[in-house]
């Protein structure tokens, strides 16, 4: 695998250092001596001043050449990253001070197993998700001690949440004999199910007690991106982060919504996308929407004291007014079907149309546009 040593100085830092050195040179040299003033100096003093200024000019040229070489090296490293060397698969997850030391990219879809719970009393992890998809494995290191590990673990978790990932399970422990998520035994079971290649670095020192793990996922228009992140200490003054990514592809339309998904969506986020509803060009409901309507009616009857809003959304096409009107028609069609076919009272439901103003995904692909065409159930006050 290709290896990239990242230069620790950025262009901005080099520029700041140049300015600092220039000010120090001026302070050390003092005001320059005009030619007339030099002519009036005694012979020995004039020779001393001339030799000092010559040495300063030589030093300036040498430092300038060194800076040019540093800038050239930085440019070469940047070019290497752009031309196929290791690069951050998700730059938003890379923390300050980390160096990308190793990376393995899957050439095509490959199997991956993601654990979603701790080790049980039987000595294994009971809850796994088995995936197939494109992915990568990236190893970052930074200087740090055992005392800093938990803070770095928390920071990585914050970066995941800021990037829109849902934490599925996570844990940090300083007990090498523990069985929780992120324990030494848990990491061993994960790597046993997802072996690293022979050229991979050593993730954990034999006498380092602390480690952690975070499992997260993020839904996209094309499918779900899964993350497994291990925080370990390969050496006494070093902290490593293994970032494993697996991108699954949606094989077809989302399955029709069930009662359990409605319960969970409203409880966790206060809203849920009504996957499985289908509309014609005019915004009317298609017959194949009935299973979702039935589940929705069941949920609404079980929560009669709660007010709800049906909010329609469209992709970005045509005028804003037309898109808003179509999304309003679709939301009202759902309410009408709930009242007429399932006897849901009208006073607990209201319809709104937002058009393209609240997309879930970018509209630059058909998959994104299809996922943005939706009606959501939103809990009211």
C-alpha positions as a printed Julia matrix, in Angstrom:
381×3 Matrix{Float64}:
   0.0     0.0     0.0
   1.15    3.53   -0.7
   2.43    5.5     2.28
   2.25    9.25    2.62
   4.22   11.21    5.18
   2.29   14.45    5.65
   4.49   17.53    6.04
   3.6    19.06    9.41
   4.0    22.71    8.26
   1.24   24.32    6.23
   1.78   27.13    3.72
   0.31   29.64    6.16
   2.65   28.55    8.95
   5.71   28.82    6.68
   4.65   32.35    5.71
   4.27   33.33    9.35
   7.7    31.89   10.13
   9.28   33.88    7.28
   7.84   37.11    8.68
   9.08   36.25   12.17
  12.63   35.53   10.95
  12.67   38.77    8.94
  11.76   40.84   12.01
  14.44   39.07   14.07
  17.08   39.77   11.39
  16.17   43.44   11.33
  16.31   43.69   15.11
  19.66   41.9    15.29
  21.22   43.86   12.42
  19.99   47.27   13.5
  19.63   50.16   11.03
  21.61   49.78    7.83
  24.71   51.92    7.46
  24.65   54.45    4.58
  27.67   54.49    2.27
  28.74   57.99    3.44
  28.65   56.89    7.07
  30.7    53.77    6.27
  33.31   55.89    4.57
  33.74   57.91    7.77
  34.36   54.85    9.95
  37.88   53.83   10.95
  39.35   51.1     8.73
  38.96   48.19   11.22
  35.41   49.19   12.24
  34.35   49.59    8.62
  35.74   46.15    7.71
  33.89   44.57   10.66
  30.58   46.18    9.65
  30.97   45.22    5.96
  31.8    41.59    6.82
  28.81   41.37    9.2
  26.42   42.65    6.52
  27.9    40.19    3.99
  27.34   37.27    6.37
  23.77   38.44    6.95
  23.11   38.5     3.18
  24.57   35.0     2.84
  22.4    33.74    5.71
  19.35   35.33    4.12
  20.02   33.56    0.81
  20.53   30.19    2.55
  17.3    30.46    4.53
  15.47   31.54    1.4
  16.73   28.46   -0.42
  15.68   26.26    2.5
  12.21   27.78    2.5
  11.9    27.26   -1.23
  12.84   23.62   -0.79
  10.26   23.25    1.99
   7.56   24.81   -0.18
   8.53   22.51   -3.06
   8.35   19.48   -0.78
   4.94   20.55    0.47
   3.75   20.91   -3.09
   5.08   17.45   -3.96
   3.26   15.9    -1.0
   0.03   17.66   -1.96
   0.41   16.48   -5.54
   1.02   12.92   -4.36
  -2.24   12.98   -2.38
  -4.1    14.31   -5.41
  -2.54   11.79   -7.79
  -3.67    8.63   -6.03
  -1.81    8.57   -2.71
  -3.65    8.07    0.58
  -6.29   10.73    1.18
  -8.9    11.32    3.86
 -12.02    9.33    2.94
 -14.07   11.67    5.15
 -12.06   14.86    5.86
 -14.66   16.07    8.37
 -13.72   13.18   10.69
  -9.98   13.96   10.81
  -9.01   15.72   14.02
  -6.32   18.37   14.41
  -2.83   16.92   14.79
  -3.52   13.56   13.18
  -1.22   12.09   10.52
  -2.52    9.67    7.91
  -0.04    6.78    8.16
  -1.69    3.9     6.3
  -4.69    3.13    4.14
  -6.29    0.18    2.36
  -9.0     0.75   -0.26
 -11.36   -2.01   -1.4
 -11.32   -2.35   -5.18
 -15.0    -3.35   -5.2
 -17.78   -4.42   -2.83
 -16.5    -6.55    0.01
 -18.14   -8.15    3.07
 -17.98   -6.43    6.44
 -19.39   -7.27    9.85
 -20.36   -4.45   12.21
 -20.98   -5.19   15.93
 -23.83   -3.31   17.63
 -23.51   -4.42   21.23
 -21.17   -5.61   24.02
 -19.76   -9.06   24.64
 -22.29  -11.32   26.28
 -21.78  -13.77   29.12
 -21.22  -16.48   26.51
 -18.07  -14.69   25.33
 -19.32  -13.39   21.97
 -21.11  -10.39   20.5
 -24.74  -11.28   19.83
 -25.8    -8.27   17.74
 -24.07   -7.89   14.35
 -24.96   -6.26   11.04
 -23.46   -8.07    8.06
 -22.88   -5.76    5.09
 -21.56   -5.79    1.56
 -20.24   -2.61    0.03
 -17.3    -0.51   -1.07
 -15.08    0.68    1.72
 -11.73    1.73    3.11
  -9.57    1.3     6.2
  -7.5     4.3     7.27
  -5.02    4.57   10.14
  -4.25    7.93   11.79
  -1.73    8.62   14.54
  -0.86   11.6    16.71
   1.3    12.28   19.73
  -0.52   11.77   23.0
  -0.48   10.03   26.34
  -2.86    7.7    28.14
  -4.42   10.64   29.99
  -5.42   12.25   26.68
  -7.05    9.17   25.16
 -10.56    9.58   26.54
 -10.64   13.23   25.47
  -9.62   12.23   21.94
 -12.28    9.49   21.94
 -14.94   12.05   22.91
 -13.7    14.46   20.27
 -13.99   11.78   17.56
 -17.53   11.06   18.69
 -18.39   14.76   18.47
 -16.95   14.92   14.94
 -19.14   11.99   13.89
 -22.28   13.56   15.32
 -21.45   16.92   13.74
 -21.12   15.16   10.37
 -24.67   13.81   10.66
 -23.89   10.28   11.83
 -26.15    8.41   14.23
 -24.17    6.69   17.0
 -25.27    3.06   17.05
 -23.04    1.92   19.91
 -19.9     3.26   21.59
 -17.67    2.76   24.58
 -14.32    3.64   26.16
 -12.58    1.68   28.88
  -9.26    1.56   30.71
  -9.92   -2.02   31.83
  -8.19   -4.51   29.51
 -10.22   -7.34   31.06
 -13.61   -5.68   30.41
 -16.3    -6.96   28.03
 -18.01   -3.69   27.08
 -18.03   -1.95   23.72
 -14.51   -0.71   22.98
 -12.8    -3.11   25.37
  -9.68   -5.0    24.33
 -11.68   -8.21   23.92
 -14.39   -6.41   21.91
 -11.8    -4.96   19.53
 -10.26   -8.41   19.18
 -13.61   -9.9    18.14
 -14.22   -7.08   15.67
 -10.8    -7.49   14.05
 -11.27  -11.25   14.04
 -14.42  -10.8    11.96
 -12.77   -8.09    9.81
  -9.06   -9.03    9.58
  -6.51   -6.39    8.69
  -4.08   -7.11    5.84
  -0.56   -8.27    6.66
   1.0    -4.86    5.94
  -1.32   -3.03    8.36
   0.24   -1.33   11.39
   0.05   -2.65   14.95
  -3.0    -0.98   16.5
  -2.46   -1.61   20.2
   0.61   -1.9    22.41
   0.73   -4.98   24.63
   0.91   -2.96   27.87
  -1.46   -0.11   27.03
  -4.72   -0.51   29.01
  -7.09    2.05   27.45
  -9.03    1.84   24.2
 -12.4     2.8    22.74
 -14.73    2.17   19.81
 -17.55    4.03   18.07
 -20.02    2.51   15.6
 -22.15    4.95   13.6
 -24.18    5.18   10.41
 -25.47    7.9     8.11
 -28.21    7.5     5.53
 -27.65    8.93    2.08
 -29.59    8.97   -1.14
 -27.66    5.95   -2.43
 -27.7     3.9     0.76
 -26.19    3.81    4.26
 -22.57    4.65    5.15
 -21.32    2.67    8.16
 -18.39    3.72   10.34
 -16.41    1.71   12.85
 -13.78    3.81   14.63
 -11.22    2.32   17.03
  -9.17    4.57   19.35
  -6.06    2.78   20.6
  -2.54    3.4    21.91
   0.11    1.62   19.81
   2.98    3.15   21.84
   3.41    5.06   25.08
   3.46    8.52   23.46
   1.19    7.79   20.51
  -2.58    7.56   19.98
  -4.03    5.87   16.91
  -7.45    5.93   15.26
  -8.55    3.23   12.82
 -11.4     4.46   10.6
 -13.29    1.68    8.8
 -15.94    2.73    6.27
 -18.48    0.6     4.39
 -20.9     2.17    1.91
 -23.96    0.03    1.22
 -26.14    0.57   -1.83
 -29.9     0.79   -1.78
 -31.12   -2.16   -3.83
 -34.55   -0.69   -4.53
 -37.22    1.58   -3.09
 -37.38    1.87    0.68
 -39.63   -0.8     2.22
 -43.13    0.27    3.26
 -43.28    1.87    6.66
 -44.46   -0.23    9.59
 -45.9     0.61   12.98
 -42.59    0.08   14.78
 -40.74    2.49   12.49
 -43.45    5.12   13.07
 -43.11    4.75   16.84
 -39.32    4.98   16.74
 -39.18    7.88   14.28
 -41.58   10.09   16.23
 -39.98    9.18   19.58
 -36.42    9.91   18.42
 -36.79   12.79   15.97
 -40.37   14.03   16.18
 -40.93   13.21   12.51
 -40.78   10.26   10.15
 -40.65    9.94    6.37
 -43.65    7.97    5.13
 -41.73    5.63    2.84
 -44.02    3.57    0.66
 -46.43    6.35   -0.35
 -46.74    6.76   -4.13
 -48.27    9.7    -6.02
 -49.31   10.36   -9.6
 -48.25   13.44  -11.57
 -51.17   15.48  -10.23
 -50.32   14.65   -6.6
 -52.99   12.01   -6.02
 -52.28    8.84   -4.04
 -51.6     5.64   -5.97
 -53.32    2.38   -4.88
 -50.02    0.77   -3.79
 -49.84    3.3    -0.93
 -52.51    1.45    1.05
 -50.17   -0.62    3.33
 -48.52    2.55    4.6
 -51.87    4.29    5.04
 -53.13    1.36    7.11
 -50.06    1.42    9.39
 -50.32    5.21    9.7
 -54.02    5.02   10.6
 -53.25    2.38   13.25
 -50.58    4.64   14.76
 -52.83    7.72   14.75
 -55.67    5.84   16.49
 -53.2     4.78   19.21
 -52.1     8.41   19.7
 -55.39   10.31   19.49
 -54.38   12.99   22.01
 -51.39   14.04   19.88
 -51.75   16.49   17.01
 -49.84   15.76   13.8
 -48.89   17.52   10.61
 -48.53   15.94    7.19
 -45.77   17.84    5.4
 -45.18   17.4     1.68
 -41.79   17.86   -0.03
 -40.67   17.81   -3.65
 -37.34   17.89   -5.47
 -36.05   21.15   -6.95
 -37.66   21.52  -10.36
 -39.94   24.06  -12.01
 -40.97   27.19  -10.15
 -40.99   27.42   -6.38
 -44.73   28.21   -6.36
 -45.58   25.15   -8.46
 -43.42   22.86   -6.32
 -44.97   24.19   -3.1
 -48.47   23.73   -4.54
 -47.73   20.12   -5.57
 -46.31   19.24   -2.16
 -49.4    20.74   -0.49
 -51.69   18.66   -2.74
 -49.79   15.49   -1.83
 -50.03   16.15    1.92
 -53.76   16.87    1.62
 -54.26   13.67   -0.4
 -52.82   11.64    2.49
 -55.13   13.31    5.0
 -58.15   12.78    2.74
 -57.35    9.08    2.39
 -56.93    8.7     6.17
 -60.32   10.35    6.79
 -62.28    8.64    4.02
 -60.82    5.14    4.14
 -59.77    4.77    7.78
 -62.04    7.1     9.76
 -59.3     9.27   11.26
 -60.77   12.55   12.63
 -59.76   15.65   10.69
 -59.23   17.91   13.7
 -55.97   16.16   14.69
 -54.31   16.56   11.27
 -53.05   19.54    9.26
 -51.39   19.62    5.83
 -48.43   21.75    4.75
 -46.36   21.89    1.56
 -42.74   23.03    1.65
 -41.82   22.28   -1.97
 -38.03   21.93   -2.4
 -37.1    24.03    0.65
 -36.13   21.16    2.98
 -34.25   18.48    1.0
 -32.84   15.42    2.71
 -30.19   14.88    0.03
 -28.58   16.84   -2.82
 -30.73   17.12   -5.95
 -27.79   16.39   -8.29
 -28.72   12.72   -8.83
 -31.94   10.85   -9.58
 -31.54    8.9    -6.35
 -31.33   12.16   -4.39
 -34.34   13.67   -6.15
 -36.38   10.5    -5.59
 -35.63   10.55   -1.85
 -36.51   14.24   -1.62
 -40.0    13.54   -3.03
 -41.76   12.54    0.17
 -44.45   13.21    2.77
 -43.49   13.31    6.43
 -45.53   12.81    9.58
 -44.48   15.5    12.09
 -45.54   15.59   15.72
 -47.34   18.77   16.71
 -47.32   20.59   20.04
